[in-house]
Short mmCIF file of C-alpha atoms in Angstrom, two decimals:
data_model
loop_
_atom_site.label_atom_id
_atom_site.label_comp_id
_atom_site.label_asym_id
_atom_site.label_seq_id
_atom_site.Cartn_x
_atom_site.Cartn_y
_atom_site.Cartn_z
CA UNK A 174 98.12 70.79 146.02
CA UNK A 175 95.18 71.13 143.83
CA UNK A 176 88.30 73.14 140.45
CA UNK A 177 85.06 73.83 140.89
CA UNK A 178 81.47 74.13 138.73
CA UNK A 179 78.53 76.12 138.55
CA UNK A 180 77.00 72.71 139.46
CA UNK A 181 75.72 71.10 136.58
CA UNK A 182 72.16 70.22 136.01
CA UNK A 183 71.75 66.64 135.57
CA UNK A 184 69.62 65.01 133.17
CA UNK A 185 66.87 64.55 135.42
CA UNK A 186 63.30 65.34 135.24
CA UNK A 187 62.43 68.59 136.25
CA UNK A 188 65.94 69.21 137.97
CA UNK A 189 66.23 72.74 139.61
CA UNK A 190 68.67 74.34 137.85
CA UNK A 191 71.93 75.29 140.25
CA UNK A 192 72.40 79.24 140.31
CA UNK A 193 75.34 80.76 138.25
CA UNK A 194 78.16 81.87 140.43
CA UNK A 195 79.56 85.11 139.96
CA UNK A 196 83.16 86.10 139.55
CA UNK A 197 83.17 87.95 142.93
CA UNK A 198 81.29 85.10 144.72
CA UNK A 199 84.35 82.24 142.91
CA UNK A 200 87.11 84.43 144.67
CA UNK A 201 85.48 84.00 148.07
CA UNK A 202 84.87 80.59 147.52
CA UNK A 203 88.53 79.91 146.61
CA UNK A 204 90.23 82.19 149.09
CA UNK A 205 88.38 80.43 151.81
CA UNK A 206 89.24 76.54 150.51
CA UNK A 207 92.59 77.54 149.65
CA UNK A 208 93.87 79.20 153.00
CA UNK A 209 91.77 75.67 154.52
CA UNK A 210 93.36 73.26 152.90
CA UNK A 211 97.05 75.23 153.18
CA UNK A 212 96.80 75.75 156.67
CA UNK A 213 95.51 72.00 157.53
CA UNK A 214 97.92 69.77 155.62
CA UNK A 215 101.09 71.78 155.62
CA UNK A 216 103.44 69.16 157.71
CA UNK A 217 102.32 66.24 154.20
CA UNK A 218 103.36 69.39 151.74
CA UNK A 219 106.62 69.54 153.81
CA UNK A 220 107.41 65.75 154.05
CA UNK A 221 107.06 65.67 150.61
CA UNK A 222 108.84 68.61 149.50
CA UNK A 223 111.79 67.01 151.81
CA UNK A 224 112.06 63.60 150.16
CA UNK A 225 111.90 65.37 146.59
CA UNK A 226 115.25 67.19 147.12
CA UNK A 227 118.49 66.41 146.07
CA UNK A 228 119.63 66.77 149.51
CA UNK A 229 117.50 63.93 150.77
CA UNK A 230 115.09 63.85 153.36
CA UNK A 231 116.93 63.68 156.61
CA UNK A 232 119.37 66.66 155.06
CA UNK A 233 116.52 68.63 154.27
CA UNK A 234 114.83 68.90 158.28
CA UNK A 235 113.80 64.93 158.28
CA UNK A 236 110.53 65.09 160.39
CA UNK A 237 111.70 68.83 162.40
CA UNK A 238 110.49 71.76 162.01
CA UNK A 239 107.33 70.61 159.63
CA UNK A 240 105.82 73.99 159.81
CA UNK A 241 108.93 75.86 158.41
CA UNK A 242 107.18 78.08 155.81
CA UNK A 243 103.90 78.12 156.83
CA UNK A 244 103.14 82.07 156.56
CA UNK A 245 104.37 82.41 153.37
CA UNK A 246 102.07 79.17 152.22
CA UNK A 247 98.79 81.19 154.35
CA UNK A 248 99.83 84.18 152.44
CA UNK A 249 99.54 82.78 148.84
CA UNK A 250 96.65 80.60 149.20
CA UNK A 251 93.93 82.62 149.74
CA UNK A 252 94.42 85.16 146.49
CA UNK A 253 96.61 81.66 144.56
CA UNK A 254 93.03 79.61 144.53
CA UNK A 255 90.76 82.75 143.91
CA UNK A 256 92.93 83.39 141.10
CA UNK A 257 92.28 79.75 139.92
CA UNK A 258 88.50 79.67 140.60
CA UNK A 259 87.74 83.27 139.21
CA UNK A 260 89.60 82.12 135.71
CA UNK A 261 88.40 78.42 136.01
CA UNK A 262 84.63 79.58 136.41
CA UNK A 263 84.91 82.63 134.24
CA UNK A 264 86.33 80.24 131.06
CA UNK A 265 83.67 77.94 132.02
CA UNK A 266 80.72 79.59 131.67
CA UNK A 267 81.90 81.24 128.48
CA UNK A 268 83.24 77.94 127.07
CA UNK A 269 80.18 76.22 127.67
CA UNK A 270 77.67 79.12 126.06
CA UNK A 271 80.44 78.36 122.84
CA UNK A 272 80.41 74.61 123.20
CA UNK A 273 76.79 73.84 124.76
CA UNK A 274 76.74 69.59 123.78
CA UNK A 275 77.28 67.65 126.89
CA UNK A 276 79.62 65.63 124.83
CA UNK A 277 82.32 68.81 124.79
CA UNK A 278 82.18 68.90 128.54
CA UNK A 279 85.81 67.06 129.19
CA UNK A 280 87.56 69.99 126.93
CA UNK A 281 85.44 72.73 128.43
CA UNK A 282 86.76 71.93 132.14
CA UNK A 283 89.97 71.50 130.76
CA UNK A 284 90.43 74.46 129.30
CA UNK A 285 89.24 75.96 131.86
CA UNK A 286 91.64 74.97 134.34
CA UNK A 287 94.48 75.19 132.16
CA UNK A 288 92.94 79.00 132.02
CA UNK A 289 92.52 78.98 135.90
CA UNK A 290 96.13 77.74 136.60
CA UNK A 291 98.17 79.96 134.27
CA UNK A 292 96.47 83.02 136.24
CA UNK A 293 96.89 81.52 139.47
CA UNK A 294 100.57 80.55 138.69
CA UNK A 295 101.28 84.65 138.90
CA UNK A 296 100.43 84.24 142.30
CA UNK A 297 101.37 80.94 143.53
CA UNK A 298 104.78 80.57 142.20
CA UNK A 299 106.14 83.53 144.43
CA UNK A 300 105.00 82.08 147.47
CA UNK A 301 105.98 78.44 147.02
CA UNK A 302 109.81 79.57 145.84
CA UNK A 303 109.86 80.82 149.32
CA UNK A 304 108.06 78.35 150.97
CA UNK A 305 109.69 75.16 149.41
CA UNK A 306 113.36 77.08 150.38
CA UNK A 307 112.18 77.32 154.07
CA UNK A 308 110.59 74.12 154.33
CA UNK A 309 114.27 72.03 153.06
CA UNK A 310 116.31 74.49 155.72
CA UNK A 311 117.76 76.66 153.11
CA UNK A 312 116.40 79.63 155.36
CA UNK A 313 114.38 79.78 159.01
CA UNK A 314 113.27 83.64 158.28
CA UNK A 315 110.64 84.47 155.59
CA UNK A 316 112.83 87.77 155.35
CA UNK A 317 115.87 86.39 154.93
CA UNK A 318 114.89 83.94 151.91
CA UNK A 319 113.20 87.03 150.07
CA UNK A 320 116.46 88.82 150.74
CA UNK A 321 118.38 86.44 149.11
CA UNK A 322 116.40 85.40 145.77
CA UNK A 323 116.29 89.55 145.31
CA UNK A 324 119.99 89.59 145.85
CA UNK A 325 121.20 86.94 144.29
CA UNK A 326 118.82 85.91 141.85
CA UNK A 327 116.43 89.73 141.21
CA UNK A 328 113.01 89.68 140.59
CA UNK A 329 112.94 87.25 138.43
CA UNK A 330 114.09 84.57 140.70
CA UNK A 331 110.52 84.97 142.39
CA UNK A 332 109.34 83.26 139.59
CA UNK A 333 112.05 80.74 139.28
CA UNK A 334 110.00 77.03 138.42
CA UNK A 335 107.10 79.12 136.79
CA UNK A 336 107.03 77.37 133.44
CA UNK A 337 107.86 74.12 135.56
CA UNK A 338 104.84 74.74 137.60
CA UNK A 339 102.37 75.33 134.82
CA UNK A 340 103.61 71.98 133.06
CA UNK A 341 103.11 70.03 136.15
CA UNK A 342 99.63 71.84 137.06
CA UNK A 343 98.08 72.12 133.59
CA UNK A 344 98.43 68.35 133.41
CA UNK A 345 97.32 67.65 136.81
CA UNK A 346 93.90 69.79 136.15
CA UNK A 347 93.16 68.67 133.23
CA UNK A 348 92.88 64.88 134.89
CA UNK A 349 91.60 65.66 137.99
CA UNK A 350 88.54 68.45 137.12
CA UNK A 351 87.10 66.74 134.12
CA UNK A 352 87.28 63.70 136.68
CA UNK A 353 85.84 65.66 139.49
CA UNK A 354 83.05 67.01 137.28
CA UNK A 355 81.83 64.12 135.74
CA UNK A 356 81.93 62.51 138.62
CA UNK A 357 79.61 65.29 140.74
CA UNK A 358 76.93 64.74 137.36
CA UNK A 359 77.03 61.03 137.60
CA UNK A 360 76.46 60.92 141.44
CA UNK A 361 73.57 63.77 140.71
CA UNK A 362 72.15 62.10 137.87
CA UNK A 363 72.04 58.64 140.04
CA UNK A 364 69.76 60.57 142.36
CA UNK A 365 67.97 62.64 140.52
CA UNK A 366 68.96 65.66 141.18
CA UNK A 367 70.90 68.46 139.39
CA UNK A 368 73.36 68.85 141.97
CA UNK A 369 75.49 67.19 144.78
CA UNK A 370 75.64 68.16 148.11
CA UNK A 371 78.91 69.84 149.02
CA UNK A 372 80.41 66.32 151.54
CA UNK A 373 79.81 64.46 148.23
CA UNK A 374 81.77 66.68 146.11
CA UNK A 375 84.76 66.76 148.72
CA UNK A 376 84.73 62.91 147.99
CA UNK A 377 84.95 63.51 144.16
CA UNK A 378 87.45 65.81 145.47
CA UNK A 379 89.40 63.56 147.10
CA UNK A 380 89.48 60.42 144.35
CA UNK A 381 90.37 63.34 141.39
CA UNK A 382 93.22 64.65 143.11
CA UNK A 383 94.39 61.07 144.66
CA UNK A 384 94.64 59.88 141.21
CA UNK A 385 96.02 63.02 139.76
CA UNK A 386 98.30 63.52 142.16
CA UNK A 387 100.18 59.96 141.48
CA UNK A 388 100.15 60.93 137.55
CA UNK A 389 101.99 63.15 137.79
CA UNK A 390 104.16 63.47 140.26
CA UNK A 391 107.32 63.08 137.82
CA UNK A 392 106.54 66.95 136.97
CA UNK A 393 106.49 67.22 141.09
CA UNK A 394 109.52 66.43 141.39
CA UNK A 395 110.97 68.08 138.57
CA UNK A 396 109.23 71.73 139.63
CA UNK A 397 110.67 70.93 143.63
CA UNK A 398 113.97 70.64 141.97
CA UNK A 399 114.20 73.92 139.88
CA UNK A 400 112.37 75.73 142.83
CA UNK A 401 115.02 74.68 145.38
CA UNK A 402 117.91 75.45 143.02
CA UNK A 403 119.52 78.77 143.81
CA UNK A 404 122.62 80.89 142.58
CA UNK A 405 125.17 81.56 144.24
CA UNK A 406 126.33 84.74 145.24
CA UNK A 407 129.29 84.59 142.88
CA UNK A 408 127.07 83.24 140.15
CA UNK A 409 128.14 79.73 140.38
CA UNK A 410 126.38 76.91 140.04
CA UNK A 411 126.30 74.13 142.11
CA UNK A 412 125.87 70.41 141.60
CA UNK A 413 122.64 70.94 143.07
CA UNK A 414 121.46 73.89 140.58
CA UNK A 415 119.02 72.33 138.17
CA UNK A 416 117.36 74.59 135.11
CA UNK A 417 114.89 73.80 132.49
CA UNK A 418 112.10 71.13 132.67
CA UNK A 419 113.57 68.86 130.18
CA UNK A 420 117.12 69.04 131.21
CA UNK A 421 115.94 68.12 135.18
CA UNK A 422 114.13 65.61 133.84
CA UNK A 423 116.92 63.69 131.94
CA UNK A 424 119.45 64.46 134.50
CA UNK A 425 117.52 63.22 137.10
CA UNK A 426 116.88 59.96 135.16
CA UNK A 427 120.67 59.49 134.37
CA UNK A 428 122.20 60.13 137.71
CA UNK A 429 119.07 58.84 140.10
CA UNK A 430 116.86 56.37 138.47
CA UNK A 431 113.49 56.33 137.40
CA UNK A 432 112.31 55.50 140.85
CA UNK A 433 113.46 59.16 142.10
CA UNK A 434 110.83 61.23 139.59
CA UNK A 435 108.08 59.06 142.33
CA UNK A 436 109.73 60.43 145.30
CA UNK A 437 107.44 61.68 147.88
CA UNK A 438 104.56 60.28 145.63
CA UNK A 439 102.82 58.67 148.81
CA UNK A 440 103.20 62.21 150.51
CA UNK A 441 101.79 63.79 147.76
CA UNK A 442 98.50 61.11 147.15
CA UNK A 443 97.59 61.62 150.80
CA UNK A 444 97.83 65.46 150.84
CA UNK A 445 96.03 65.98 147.52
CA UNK A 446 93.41 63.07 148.72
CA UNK A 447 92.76 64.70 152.02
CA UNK A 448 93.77 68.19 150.54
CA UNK A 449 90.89 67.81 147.60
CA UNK A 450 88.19 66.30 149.88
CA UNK A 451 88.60 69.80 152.17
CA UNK A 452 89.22 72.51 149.13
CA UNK A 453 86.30 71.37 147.05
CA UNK A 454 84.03 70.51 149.86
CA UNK A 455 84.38 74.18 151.22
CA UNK A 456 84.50 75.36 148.24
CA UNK A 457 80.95 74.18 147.43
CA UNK A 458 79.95 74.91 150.72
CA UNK A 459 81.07 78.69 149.96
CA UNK A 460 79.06 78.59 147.10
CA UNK A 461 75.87 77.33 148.33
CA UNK A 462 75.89 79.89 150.67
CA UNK A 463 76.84 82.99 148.97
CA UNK A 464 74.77 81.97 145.95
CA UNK A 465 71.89 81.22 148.56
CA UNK A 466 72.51 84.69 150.47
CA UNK A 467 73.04 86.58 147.41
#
């Protein structure tokens, strides 16, 4: 489920040059497109969190209860995405004073979301342990799953699927916002002017994460797994206990196929598509006008 420029000038005659955001002004920007897109496409994130568990979709709620987790999801997505934005926009601007030719532009936006989504991971990951655990049935109280990840599994277990997350987001940004940003200079360029207006970056938005999303949805699958996987209060593990990105990955190979590292894949296009269209369009939108205001 999921980067955003300063608005590049395109080379254009006389182009007005787009104002610089500031770090404050990124964190409302991504607070407000995070909690929008969260909020909006929940019941996709759930279908799709449903057919990626080892339990199988109809096991995991089916088509019931698609809201299951939904205040825990509201709860991380406001400070998750102004994490991202405040580190993807920070690195940006700094990367770009260091490595000014246009040509450098692909490794500048992707190191700065790689930047963006190791912060935001400290965030996110919390939230969607819970969230994921509620959504296949595992728990219908927020209270009751943090409960039992601090009793059976500590702390730590709030950040079970961390490294998993990174690998699958790092990857997934550094397709999509390179993507997303050239597209948004070509489009400006082709009308020469040095920025697009925010319902043209939502489409960027939406064809960046669309494609993104299908890429790599193998590491989806993979993360859902070790999220999902819990101990037991003896310290057993279960058949369905999965650990480590390359072990899930093999084992889920072996014992289901290749075709089950795609599952929920169509899920997962549609919500990123739609998803991407509605966080980077607001996103803009939020920082047009408190760029504008400020």
């Amino acid at each position: 489920m999921s980067d955003l420029t300063s608005l590049e000038s395109a080379m254009v005659a006389v182009p007005t040059a787009p104002k610089q955001i500031s770090a404050l002004q990124s964190i409302m920007a991504g607070a407000m497109a995070g909690t929008a897109v969260d909020t909006a496409l929940f019941p996709l994130d759930t279908l799709k969190t449903r057919m990626q568990s080892k339990a199988g979709f109809a096991a995991s709620g089916g088509f019931r209860g698609v809201y299951s987790g939904l205040t825990t999801a509201v709860i991380g997505s406001a400070p998750g995405a102004a994490m991202f934005f405040f580190g993807y926009e920070g690195l940006k601007k700094t990367l770009s004073a260091v490595m000014p030719d246009p040509q450098h532009a692909p490794v500048v936006h992707m190191m700065s979301a790689t930047g963006g989504e190791i912060v935001a991971c400290f965030v996110r990951v919390p939230t969607e342990v819970i969230k994921q655990r509620m959504q296949t049935k595992q728990f219908t109280a927020t209270s009751a799953a943090v409960k039992s990840v601090i009793h059976n599994e500590g702390v730590l277990g709030f950040y079970r699927g961390y490294f998993s997350t990174v690998a699958r987001e790092i990857p997934f940004s550094c397709i999509q916002f390179p993507l997303y940003e050239y597209m948004k200079r070509t489009w400006a360029a082709s009308t020469d002017r040095a920025a697009v207006d925010p319902w043209q970056a939502a489409i960027c938005g939406s064809i960046s994460g669309g494609f993104a999303a299908a890429v790599t949805t193998p590491l989806d699958v993979v993360k859902t797994r070790v999220m999902l996987s819990q101990r037991n209060p003896t310290g057993a593990q279960s058949s369905a206990y999965y650990s480590g990105i390359t072990s899930t990955f093999k084992r889920i190979l072996a014992e289901e196929g290749p075709r089950a590292l795609f599952s929920g894949v169509g899920p997962r296009v549609m919500w990123i598509s739609i998803g991407g269209s509605i966080f980077l369009g607001v996103y803009e939108k939020t920082k047009l006008i408190v760029t504008r205001d400020s």
